Amino acid sequence: ARVIDMHVVGTAVHLTHLLSFNEGQTKVLRVTSLIDKMDQAMREKANSLAVTAKACMLAEKFVKENYGSHYHAKGQNLGRKLTLEYDHALDEFDILLMPTTLTSAPKQPGPDASKTDIVRAAFGSIQNTAPFNVTGHPAISIPCGKTQDNLPIGVMFIAKKNDEKTIYRTSYAFRTKF
């Protein structure tokens, strides 16, 4: 077993990236025609966005207006450290294994749920998955069992960058064995 110390800040780092989408992340391809369409949709149809998208946009605006680019820069710096820690762990191991979520599947908000409950449900279980949105390591979650309440339990495999083949083979082997 190996502990990756930076993992505990992975969700916060992911959120700084999420909240600074318009700052221009260095690791993502920017398709200008898609961005133009998204900008047009934002002007014409913003009210039809999901509550979670609106929450992120409001948070991004708040952070930008009150803190400038400070947290975006901090998130970028921490993201590099997080990436290096996973790279080092994957120098030691072919694949990393962890639970997909820290708890069993939460109950989904109903049609009359408050906006707060919807946002909380959307972001409440991302502690183990969010770091890989920052680092770019391929990760996959597959079912591995059920709780006593018949809720799904997932296991997640993480591989070196550009090594999706390893997580697919591992996932297939795991599913056929268990």
mmCIF file of N, CA, C and O in Angstrom, residues 33-133:
data_model
loop_
_atom_site.group_PDB
_atom_site.id
_atom_site.type_symbol
_atom_site.label_atom_id
_atom_site.label_comp_id
_atom_site.label_asym_id
_atom_site.label_seq_id
_atom_site.Cartn_x
_atom_site.Cartn_y
_atom_site.Cartn_z
ATOM 1 N N SER A 33 -14.460 26.732 -32.243
ATOM 2 C CA SER A 33 -15.831 26.703 -32.762
ATOM 3 C C SER A 33 -16.809 26.255 -31.670
ATOM 4 O O SER A 33 -17.926 26.765 -31.585
ATOM 5 N N LEU A 34 -16.374 25.320 -30.823
ATOM 6 C CA LEU A 34 -17.217 24.881 -29.710
ATOM 7 C C LEU A 34 -17.375 26.002 -28.679
ATOM 8 O O LEU A 34 -18.477 26.250 -28.182
ATOM 9 N N ILE A 35 -16.290 26.690 -28.379
ATOM 10 C CA ILE A 35 -16.346 27.801 -27.431
ATOM 11 C C ILE A 35 -17.278 28.889 -27.956
ATOM 12 O O ILE A 35 -18.075 29.446 -27.191
ATOM 13 N N ASP A 36 -17.226 29.182 -29.247
ATOM 14 C CA ASP A 36 -18.128 30.178 -29.833
ATOM 15 C C ASP A 36 -19.586 29.768 -29.654
ATOM 16 O O ASP A 36 -20.436 30.585 -29.287
ATOM 17 N N LYS A 37 -19.882 28.490 -29.890
ATOM 18 C CA LYS A 37 -21.261 27.982 -29.713
ATOM 19 C C LYS A 37 -21.678 28.055 -28.245
ATOM 20 O O LYS A 37 -22.818 28.400 -27.936
ATOM 21 N N MET A 38 -20.752 27.705 -27.341
ATOM 22 C CA MET A 38 -21.070 27.765 -25.914
ATOM 23 C C MET A 38 -21.334 29.206 -25.482
ATOM 24 O O MET A 38 -22.275 29.471 -24.724
ATOM 25 N N ASP A 39 -20.526 30.136 -25.960
ATOM 26 C CA ASP A 39 -20.738 31.549 -25.628
ATOM 27 C C ASP A 39 -22.097 32.021 -26.130
ATOM 28 O O ASP A 39 -22.821 32.733 -25.424
ATOM 29 N N GLN A 40 -22.463 31.622 -27.345
ATOM 30 C CA GLN A 40 -23.759 31.996 -27.906
ATOM 31 C C GLN A 40 -24.890 31.401 -27.057
ATOM 32 O O GLN A 40 -25.860 32.090 -26.721
ATOM 33 N N ALA A 41 -24.755 30.143 -26.697
ATOM 34 C CA ALA A 41 -25.778 29.488 -25.870
ATOM 35 C C ALA A 41 -25.898 30.171 -24.512
ATOM 36 O O ALA A 41 -27.008 30.324 -23.982
ATOM 37 N N MET A 42 -24.762 30.602 -23.963
ATOM 38 C CA MET A 42 -24.799 31.281 -22.663
ATOM 39 C C MET A 42 -25.581 32.588 -22.762
ATOM 40 O O MET A 42 -26.308 32.951 -21.839
ATOM 41 N N ARG A 43 -25.426 33.287 -23.850
ATOM 42 C CA ARG A 43 -26.155 34.546 -24.024
ATOM 43 C C ARG A 43 -27.645 34.306 -24.241
ATOM 44 O O ARG A 43 -28.484 35.052 -23.757
ATOM 45 N N GLU A 44 -27.977 33.245 -24.972
ATOM 46 C CA GLU A 44 -29.363 33.035 -25.396
ATOM 47 C C GLU A 44 -30.165 32.095 -24.504
ATOM 48 O O GLU A 44 -31.385 32.188 -24.459
ATOM 49 N N LYS A 45 -29.490 31.160 -23.826
ATOM 50 C CA LYS A 45 -30.234 30.110 -23.117
ATOM 51 C C LYS A 45 -29.694 29.831 -21.715
ATOM 52 O O LYS A 45 -29.811 28.722 -21.202
ATOM 53 N N ALA A 46 -29.112 30.811 -21.065
ATOM 54 C CA ALA A 46 -28.496 30.596 -19.753
ATOM 55 C C ALA A 46 -29.488 30.073 -18.718
ATOM 56 O O ALA A 46 -29.121 29.293 -17.835
ATOM 57 N N ASN A 47 -30.751 30.472 -18.829
ATOM 58 C CA ASN A 47 -31.742 30.030 -17.843
ATOM 59 C C ASN A 47 -32.005 28.530 -17.891
ATOM 60 O O ASN A 47 -32.499 27.956 -16.928
ATOM 61 N N SER A 48 -31.680 27.894 -19.008
ATOM 62 C CA SER A 48 -31.949 26.461 -19.119
ATOM 63 C C SER A 48 -30.776 25.601 -18.632
ATOM 64 O O SER A 48 -30.857 24.385 -18.674
ATOM 65 N N LEU A 49 -29.704 26.231 -18.149
ATOM 66 C CA LEU A 49 -28.567 25.464 -17.621
ATOM 67 C C LEU A 49 -28.951 24.724 -16.345
ATOM 68 O O LEU A 49 -29.837 25.161 -15.599
ATOM 69 N N ALA A 50 -28.254 23.651 -16.094
ATOM 70 C CA ALA A 50 -28.469 22.892 -14.854
ATOM 71 C C ALA A 50 -28.085 23.754 -13.652
ATOM 72 O O ALA A 50 -27.211 24.628 -13.747
ATOM 73 N N VAL A 51 -28.716 23.488 -12.537
ATOM 74 C CA VAL A 51 -28.442 24.218 -11.294
ATOM 75 C C VAL A 51 -26.956 24.126 -10.941
ATOM 76 O O VAL A 51 -26.352 25.111 -10.501
ATOM 77 N N THR A 52 -26.354 22.968 -11.155
ATOM 78 C CA THR A 52 -24.936 22.799 -10.817
ATOM 79 C C THR A 52 -24.047 23.684 -11.697
ATOM 80 O O THR A 52 -23.069 24.253 -11.214
ATOM 81 N N ALA A 53 -24.389 23.816 -12.974
ATOM 82 C CA ALA A 53 -23.611 24.689 -13.866
ATOM 83 C C ALA A 53 -23.736 26.140 -13.419
ATOM 84 O O ALA A 53 -22.746 26.882 -13.391
ATOM 85 N N LYS A 54 -24.937 26.551 -13.059
ATOM 86 C CA LYS A 54 -25.147 27.922 -12.589
ATOM 87 C C LYS A 54 -24.376 28.174 -11.299
ATOM 88 O O LYS A 54 -23.781 29.246 -11.127
ATOM 89 N N ALA A 55 -24.367 27.201 -10.403
ATOM 90 C CA ALA A 55 -23.631 27.352 -9.142
ATOM 91 C C ALA A 55 -22.141 27.539 -9.414
ATOM 92 O O ALA A 55 -21.485 28.393 -8.805
ATOM 93 N N CYS A 56 -21.594 26.753 -10.333
ATOM 94 C CA CYS A 56 -20.169 26.881 -10.682
ATOM 95 C C CYS A 56 -19.877 28.241 -11.290
ATOM 96 O O CYS A 56 -18.861 28.870 -10.973
ATOM 97 N N MET A 57 -20.763 28.705 -12.153
ATOM 98 C CA MET A 57 -20.542 29.995 -12.805
ATOM 99 C C MET A 57 -20.597 31.139 -11.796
ATOM 100 O O MET A 57 -19.776 32.065 -11.851
ATOM 101 N N LEU A 58 -21.539 31.081 -10.868
ATOM 102 C CA LEU A 58 -21.629 32.117 -9.840
ATOM 103 C C LEU A 58 -20.403 32.079 -8.927
ATOM 104 O O LEU A 58 -19.857 33.126 -8.560
ATOM 105 N N ALA A 59 -19.978 30.882 -8.575
ATOM 106 C CA ALA A 59 -18.794 30.753 -7.726
ATOM 107 C C ALA A 59 -17.562 31.284 -8.451
ATOM 108 O O ALA A 59 -16.720 31.968 -7.857
ATOM 109 N N GLU A 60 -17.446 30.966 -9.745
ATOM 110 C CA GLU A 60 -16.312 31.464 -10.540
ATOM 111 C C GLU A 60 -16.307 32.994 -10.545
ATOM 112 O O GLU A 60 -15.268 33.623 -10.333
ATOM 113 N N LYS A 61 -17.462 33.594 -10.760
ATOM 114 C CA LYS A 61 -17.565 35.058 -10.792
ATOM 115 C C LYS A 61 -17.194 35.646 -9.436
ATOM 116 O O LYS A 61 -16.443 36.624 -9.355
ATOM 117 N N PHE A 62 -17.685 35.049 -8.364
ATOM 118 C CA PHE A 62 -17.382 35.531 -7.014
ATOM 119 C C PHE A 62 -15.881 35.471 -6.739
ATOM 120 O O PHE A 62 -15.282 36.438 -6.261
ATOM 121 N N VAL A 63 -15.272 34.327 -7.035
ATOM 122 C CA VAL A 63 -13.834 34.157 -6.771
ATOM 123 C C VAL A 63 -13.033 35.144 -7.605
ATOM 124 O O VAL A 63 -12.112 35.796 -7.104
ATOM 125 N N LYS A 64 -13.352 35.266 -8.867
ATOM 126 C CA LYS A 64 -12.613 36.171 -9.760
ATOM 127 C C LYS A 64 -12.723 37.617 -9.282
ATOM 128 O O LYS A 64 -11.729 38.347 -9.242
ATOM 129 N N GLU A 65 -13.940 38.037 -8.915
ATOM 130 C CA GLU A 65 -14.145 39.424 -8.482
ATOM 131 C C GLU A 65 -13.486 39.721 -7.140
ATOM 132 O O GLU A 65 -13.043 40.837 -6.897
ATOM 133 N N ASN A 66 -13.443 38.731 -6.250
ATOM 134 C CA ASN A 66 -12.927 38.973 -4.904
ATOM 135 C C ASN A 66 -11.459 38.600 -4.712
ATOM 136 O O ASN A 66 -10.812 39.124 -3.808
ATOM 137 N N TYR A 67 -10.951 37.687 -5.532
ATOM 138 C CA TYR A 67 -9.580 37.211 -5.329
ATOM 139 C C TYR A 67 -8.723 37.260 -6.586
ATOM 140 O O TYR A 67 -7.577 36.821 -6.572
ATOM 141 N N GLY A 68 -9.281 37.751 -7.681
ATOM 142 C CA GLY A 68 -8.521 37.797 -8.929
ATOM 143 C C GLY A 68 -8.152 36.393 -9.386
ATOM 144 O O GLY A 68 -8.955 35.471 -9.301
ATOM 145 N N SER A 69 -6.939 36.237 -9.854
ATOM 146 C CA SER A 69 -6.476 34.939 -10.365
ATOM 147 C C SER A 69 -5.672 34.150 -9.336
ATOM 148 O O SER A 69 -5.092 33.119 -9.668
ATOM 149 N N HIS A 70 -5.642 34.606 -8.110
ATOM 150 C CA HIS A 70 -4.831 33.971 -7.067
ATOM 151 C C HIS A 70 -5.105 32.466 -6.939
ATOM 152 O O HIS A 70 -4.180 31.650 -6.985
ATOM 153 N N TYR A 71 -6.382 32.105 -6.785
ATOM 154 C CA TYR A 71 -6.690 30.688 -6.555
ATOM 155 C C TYR A 71 -6.565 29.849 -7.821
ATOM 156 O O TYR A 71 -6.274 28.665 -7.752
ATOM 157 N N HIS A 72 -6.760 30.474 -8.963
ATOM 158 C CA HIS A 72 -6.503 29.757 -10.209
ATOM 159 C C HIS A 72 -5.021 29.385 -10.284
ATOM 160 O O HIS A 72 -4.671 28.236 -10.574
ATOM 161 N N ALA A 73 -4.157 30.362 -10.005
ATOM 162 C CA ALA A 73 -2.705 30.110 -10.045
ATOM 163 C C ALA A 73 -2.312 29.067 -8.996
ATOM 164 O O ALA A 73 -1.523 28.157 -9.279
ATOM 165 N N LYS A 74 -2.867 29.189 -7.810
ATOM 166 C CA LYS A 74 -2.559 28.222 -6.755
ATOM 167 C C LYS A 74 -3.002 26.820 -7.158
ATOM 168 O O LYS A 74 -2.283 25.842 -6.961
ATOM 169 N N GLY A 75 -4.178 26.724 -7.757
ATOM 170 C CA GLY A 75 -4.681 25.424 -8.223
ATOM 171 C C GLY A 75 -3.799 24.834 -9.308
ATOM 172 O O GLY A 75 -3.540 23.632 -9.331
ATOM 173 N N GLN A 76 -3.325 25.681 -10.217
ATOM 174 C CA GLN A 76 -2.420 25.199 -11.260
ATOM 175 C C GLN A 76 -1.131 24.651 -10.649
ATOM 176 O O GLN A 76 -0.643 23.586 -11.041
ATOM 177 N N ASN A 77 -0.578 25.378 -9.687
ATOM 178 C CA ASN A 77 0.666 24.936 -9.033
ATOM 179 C C ASN A 77 0.462 23.637 -8.263
ATOM 180 O O ASN A 77 1.275 22.710 -8.355
ATOM 181 N N LEU A 78 -0.622 23.564 -7.496
ATOM 182 C CA LEU A 78 -0.895 22.341 -6.736
ATOM 183 C C LEU A 78 -1.224 21.176 -7.665
ATOM 184 O O LEU A 78 -0.902 20.023 -7.371
ATOM 185 N N GLY A 79 -1.853 21.479 -8.787
ATOM 186 C CA GLY A 79 -2.160 20.432 -9.766
ATOM 187 C C GLY A 79 -0.896 19.772 -10.298
ATOM 188 O O GLY A 79 -0.846 18.559 -10.500
ATOM 189 N N ARG A 80 0.144 20.561 -10.504
ATOM 190 C CA ARG A 80 1.426 19.981 -10.946
ATOM 191 C C ARG A 80 2.014 19.068 -9.871
ATOM 192 O O ARG A 80 2.526 17.986 -10.175
ATOM 193 N N LYS A 81 1.939 19.497 -8.615
ATOM 194 C CA LYS A 81 2.453 18.658 -7.519
ATOM 195 C C LYS A 81 1.651 17.364 -7.402
ATOM 196 O O LYS A 81 2.208 16.288 -7.211
ATOM 197 N N LEU A 82 0.332 17.492 -7.508
ATOM 198 C CA LEU A 82 -0.545 16.322 -7.432
ATOM 199 C C LEU A 82 -0.209 15.339 -8.554
ATOM 200 O O LEU A 82 -0.087 14.134 -8.326
ATOM 201 N N THR A 83 -0.021 15.857 -9.749
ATOM 202 C CA THR A 83 0.329 15.024 -10.898
ATOM 203 C C THR A 83 1.636 14.281 -10.653
ATOM 204 O O THR A 83 1.735 13.073 -10.905
ATOM 205 N N LEU A 84 2.631 14.981 -10.136
ATOM 206 C CA LEU A 84 3.934 14.349 -9.860
ATOM 207 C C LEU A 84 3.821 13.235 -8.828
ATOM 208 O O LEU A 84 4.465 12.186 -8.965
ATOM 209 N N GLU A 85 3.004 13.446 -7.801
ATOM 210 C CA GLU A 85 2.845 12.396 -6.781
ATOM 211 C C GLU A 85 2.238 11.133 -7.383
ATOM 212 O O GLU A 85 2.666 10.028 -7.073
ATOM 213 N N TYR A 86 1.234 11.301 -8.238
ATOM 214 C CA TYR A 86 0.660 10.113 -8.884
ATOM 215 C C TYR A 86 1.643 9.496 -9.866
ATOM 216 O O TYR A 86 1.732 8.273 -9.965
ATOM 217 N N ASP A 87 2.385 10.327 -10.583
ATOM 218 C CA ASP A 87 3.411 9.798 -11.495
ATOM 219 C C ASP A 87 4.423 8.946 -10.733
ATOM 220 O O ASP A 87 4.787 7.856 -11.173
ATOM 221 N N HIS A 88 4.865 9.435 -9.563
ATOM 222 C CA HIS A 88 5.839 8.683 -8.754
ATOM 223 C C HIS A 88 5.245 7.365 -8.255
ATOM 224 O O HIS A 88 5.916 6.332 -8.268
ATOM 225 N N ALA A 89 3.997 7.408 -7.827
ATOM 226 C CA ALA A 89 3.344 6.177 -7.364
ATOM 227 C C ALA A 89 3.232 5.175 -8.512
ATOM 228 O O ALA A 89 3.437 3.970 -8.320
ATOM 229 N N LEU A 90 2.957 5.678 -9.705
ATOM 230 C CA LEU A 90 2.807 4.788 -10.856
ATOM 231 C C LEU A 90 4.150 4.359 -11.446
ATOM 232 O O LEU A 90 4.198 3.472 -12.296
ATOM 233 N N ASP A 91 5.233 4.945 -10.984
ATOM 234 C CA ASP A 91 6.564 4.418 -11.295
ATOM 235 C C ASP A 91 6.812 3.143 -10.491
ATOM 236 O O ASP A 91 7.536 2.260 -10.909
ATOM 237 N N GLU A 92 6.165 3.081 -9.332
ATOM 238 C CA GLU A 92 6.313 1.945 -8.419
ATOM 239 C C GLU A 92 5.327 0.814 -8.724
ATOM 240 O O GLU A 92 5.629 -0.356 -8.503
ATOM 241 N N PHE A 93 4.134 1.182 -9.167
ATOM 242 C CA PHE A 93 3.062 0.220 -9.390
ATOM 243 C C PHE A 93 2.511 0.376 -10.811
ATOM 244 O O PHE A 93 2.483 1.465 -11.358
ATOM 245 N N ASP A 94 2.020 -0.736 -11.369
ATOM 246 C CA ASP A 94 1.423 -0.681 -12.710
ATOM 247 C C ASP A 94 0.075 0.022 -12.699
ATOM 248 O O ASP A 94 -0.334 0.644 -13.676
ATOM 249 N N ILE A 95 -0.635 -0.129 -11.576
ATOM 250 C CA ILE A 95 -1.992 0.413 -11.489
ATOM 251 C C ILE A 95 -2.271 0.763 -10.032
ATOM 252 O O ILE A 95 -1.733 0.143 -9.126
ATOM 253 N N LEU A 96 -3.088 1.777 -9.832
ATOM 254 C CA LEU A 96 -3.521 2.131 -8.487
ATOM 255 C C LEU A 96 -4.976 1.707 -8.330
ATOM 256 O O LEU A 96 -5.741 1.731 -9.287
ATOM 257 N N LEU A 97 -5.343 1.345 -7.130
ATOM 258 C CA LEU A 97 -6.683 0.853 -6.823
ATOM 259 C C LEU A 97 -7.217 1.650 -5.641
ATOM 260 O O LEU A 97 -6.502 1.840 -4.654
ATOM 261 N N MET A 98 -8.450 2.119 -5.757
ATOM 262 C CA MET A 98 -9.086 2.802 -4.637
ATOM 263 C C MET A 98 -10.594 2.715 -4.796
ATOM 264 O O MET A 98 -11.084 2.428 -5.890
ATOM 265 N N PRO A 99 -11.321 2.955 -3.715
ATOM 266 C CA PRO A 99 -12.776 3.001 -3.864
ATOM 267 C C PRO A 99 -13.159 4.209 -4.718
ATOM 268 O O PRO A 99 -12.501 5.253 -4.662
ATOM 269 N N THR A 100 -14.200 4.072 -5.500
ATOM 270 C CA THR A 100 -14.639 5.185 -6.340
ATOM 271 C C THR A 100 -15.130 6.335 -5.477
ATOM 272 O O THR A 100 -14.825 7.499 -5.744
ATOM 273 N N THR A 101 -15.886 6.017 -4.443
ATOM 274 C CA THR A 101 -16.384 7.037 -3.517
ATOM 275 C C THR A 101 -16.033 6.627 -2.095
ATOM 276 O O THR A 101 -15.733 5.455 -1.833
ATOM 277 N N LEU A 102 -16.103 7.595 -1.192
ATOM 278 C CA LEU A 102 -15.758 7.314 0.204
ATOM 279 C C LEU A 102 -16.902 6.670 0.974
ATOM 280 O O LEU A 102 -16.696 6.113 2.044
ATOM 281 N N THR A 103 -18.100 6.765 0.416
ATOM 282 C CA THR A 103 -19.282 6.171 1.052
ATOM 283 C C THR A 103 -20.065 5.413 -0.009
ATOM 284 O O THR A 103 -19.774 5.510 -1.196
ATOM 285 N N SER A 104 -21.078 4.700 0.425
ATOM 286 C CA SER A 104 -21.940 4.039 -0.557
ATOM 287 C C SER A 104 -22.717 5.109 -1.322
ATOM 288 O O SER A 104 -22.732 6.280 -0.943
ATOM 289 N N ALA A 105 -23.359 4.713 -2.381
ATOM 290 C CA ALA A 105 -24.088 5.659 -3.235
ATOM 291 C C ALA A 105 -25.113 6.431 -2.415
ATOM 292 O O ALA A 105 -25.906 5.838 -1.682
ATOM 293 N N PRO A 106 -25.106 7.755 -2.535
ATOM 294 C CA PRO A 106 -26.081 8.554 -1.789
ATOM 295 C C PRO A 106 -27.446 8.498 -2.458
ATOM 296 O O PRO A 106 -27.555 8.207 -3.652
ATOM 297 N N LYS A 107 -28.455 8.788 -1.692
ATOM 298 C CA LYS A 107 -29.799 8.873 -2.242
ATOM 299 C C LYS A 107 -29.863 10.109 -3.144
ATOM 300 O O LYS A 107 -29.387 11.179 -2.783
ATOM 301 N N GLN A 108 -30.405 9.952 -4.330
ATOM 302 C CA GLN A 108 -30.480 11.063 -5.276
ATOM 303 C C GLN A 108 -31.610 12.011 -4.896
ATOM 304 O O GLN A 108 -32.665 11.573 -4.428
ATOM 305 N N PRO A 109 -31.388 13.312 -5.102
ATOM 306 C CA PRO A 109 -32.442 14.279 -4.778
ATOM 307 C C PRO A 109 -33.678 14.059 -5.646
ATOM 308 O O PRO A 109 -33.555 13.740 -6.828
ATOM 309 N N GLY A 110 -34.822 14.226 -5.056
ATOM 310 C CA GLY A 110 -36.077 14.059 -5.781
ATOM 311 C C GLY A 110 -36.421 15.288 -6.600
ATOM 312 O O GLY A 110 -35.705 16.301 -6.569
ATOM 313 N N PRO A 111 -37.540 15.237 -7.306
ATOM 314 C CA PRO A 111 -37.935 16.350 -8.179
ATOM 315 C C PRO A 111 -38.216 17.658 -7.420
ATOM 316 O O PRO A 111 -38.123 18.737 -7.981
ATOM 317 N N ASP A 112 -38.527 17.560 -6.134
ATOM 318 C CA ASP A 112 -38.825 18.758 -5.342
ATOM 319 C C ASP A 112 -37.643 19.190 -4.479
ATOM 320 O O ASP A 112 -37.796 20.036 -3.595
ATOM 321 N N ALA A 113 -36.477 18.638 -4.727
ATOM 322 C CA ALA A 113 -35.296 18.944 -3.902
ATOM 323 C C ALA A 113 -34.880 20.403 -4.073
ATOM 324 O O ALA A 113 -35.081 21.009 -5.129
ATOM 325 N N SER A 114 -34.294 20.939 -3.019
ATOM 326 C CA SER A 114 -33.795 22.319 -3.090
ATOM 327 C C SER A 114 -32.547 22.371 -3.977
ATOM 328 O O SER A 114 -31.883 21.355 -4.199
ATOM 329 N N LYS A 115 -32.238 23.552 -4.447
ATOM 330 C CA LYS A 115 -31.036 23.731 -5.264
ATOM 331 C C LYS A 115 -29.786 23.343 -4.473
ATOM 332 O O LYS A 115 -28.847 22.760 -5.021
ATOM 333 N N THR A 116 -29.792 23.654 -3.195
ATOM 334 C CA THR A 116 -28.653 23.304 -2.336
ATOM 335 C C THR A 116 -28.465 21.791 -2.292
ATOM 336 O O THR A 116 -27.340 21.296 -2.410
ATOM 337 N N ASP A 117 -29.549 21.049 -2.133
ATOM 338 C CA ASP A 117 -29.462 19.588 -2.095
ATOM 339 C C ASP A 117 -28.975 19.006 -3.420
ATOM 340 O O ASP A 117 -28.221 18.041 -3.451
ATOM 341 N N ILE A 118 -29.402 19.620 -4.523
ATOM 342 C CA ILE A 118 -28.971 19.150 -5.846
ATOM 343 C C ILE A 118 -27.468 19.364 -6.023
ATOM 344 O O ILE A 118 -26.747 18.465 -6.450
ATOM 345 N N VAL A 119 -26.986 20.551 -5.668
ATOM 346 C CA VAL A 119 -25.543 20.849 -5.795
ATOM 347 C C VAL A 119 -24.740 19.966 -4.850
ATOM 348 O O VAL A 119 -23.704 19.408 -5.233
ATOM 349 N N ARG A 120 -25.222 19.806 -3.631
ATOM 350 C CA ARG A 120 -24.523 18.961 -2.657
ATOM 351 C C ARG A 120 -24.422 17.512 -3.164
ATOM 352 O O ARG A 120 -23.378 16.882 -3.058
ATOM 353 N N ALA A 121 -25.483 17.014 -3.748
ATOM 354 C CA ALA A 121 -25.465 15.643 -4.275
ATOM 355 C C ALA A 121 -24.499 15.524 -5.455
ATOM 356 O O ALA A 121 -23.799 14.519 -5.603
ATOM 357 N N ALA A 122 -24.437 16.557 -6.289
ATOM 358 C CA ALA A 122 -23.571 16.516 -7.469
ATOM 359 C C ALA A 122 -22.094 16.514 -7.100
ATOM 360 O O ALA A 122 -21.282 15.861 -7.750
ATOM 361 N N PHE A 123 -21.736 17.263 -6.056
ATOM 362 C CA PHE A 123 -20.322 17.397 -5.707
ATOM 363 C C PHE A 123 -19.932 16.659 -4.437
ATOM 364 O O PHE A 123 -18.766 16.688 -4.050
ATOM 365 N N GLY A 124 -20.869 15.960 -3.818
ATOM 366 C CA GLY A 124 -20.609 15.338 -2.529
ATOM 367 C C GLY A 124 -19.772 14.077 -2.547
ATOM 368 O O GLY A 124 -19.254 13.666 -1.512
ATOM 369 N N SER A 125 -19.609 13.448 -3.686
ATOM 370 C CA SER A 125 -18.912 12.161 -3.724
ATOM 371 C C SER A 125 -17.737 12.148 -4.697
ATOM 372 O O SER A 125 -17.380 11.111 -5.234
ATOM 373 N N ILE A 126 -17.113 13.300 -4.908
ATOM 374 C CA ILE A 126 -16.071 13.381 -5.935
ATOM 375 C C ILE A 126 -14.648 13.334 -5.381
ATOM 376 O O ILE A 126 -13.692 13.495 -6.133
ATOM 377 N N GLN A 127 -14.499 13.080 -4.083
ATOM 378 C CA GLN A 127 -13.172 13.157 -3.471
ATOM 379 C C GLN A 127 -12.140 12.252 -4.138
ATOM 380 O O GLN A 127 -10.975 12.621 -4.235
ATOM 381 N N ASN A 128 -12.533 11.074 -4.560
ATOM 382 C CA ASN A 128 -11.559 10.161 -5.172
ATOM 383 C C ASN A 128 -11.481 10.290 -6.692
ATOM 384 O O ASN A 128 -10.486 9.901 -7.290
ATOM 385 N N THR A 129 -12.515 10.810 -7.322
ATOM 386 C CA THR A 129 -12.505 10.905 -8.782
ATOM 387 C C THR A 129 -11.959 12.240 -9.282
ATOM 388 O O THR A 129 -11.288 12.293 -10.305
ATOM 389 N N ALA A 130 -12.235 13.319 -8.569
ATOM 390 C CA ALA A 130 -11.869 14.662 -9.027
ATOM 391 C C ALA A 130 -10.376 14.867 -9.274
ATOM 392 O O ALA A 130 -10.009 15.540 -10.241
ATOM 393 N N PRO A 131 -9.490 14.316 -8.450
ATOM 394 C CA PRO A 131 -8.062 14.569 -8.686
ATOM 395 C C PRO A 131 -7.595 14.170 -10.088
ATOM 396 O O PRO A 131 -6.705 14.817 -10.649
ATOM 397 N N PHE A 132 -8.205 13.169 -10.672
ATOM 398 C CA PHE A 132 -7.753 12.687 -11.979
ATOM 399 C C PHE A 132 -8.259 13.560 -13.124
ATOM 400 O O PHE A 132 -7.742 13.503 -14.229
ATOM 401 N N ASN A 133 -9.268 14.402 -12.847
ATOM 402 C CA ASN A 133 -9.662 15.411 -13.827
ATOM 403 C C ASN A 133 -8.568 16.470 -13.939
ATOM 404 O O ASN A 133 -8.449 17.135 -14.953
#
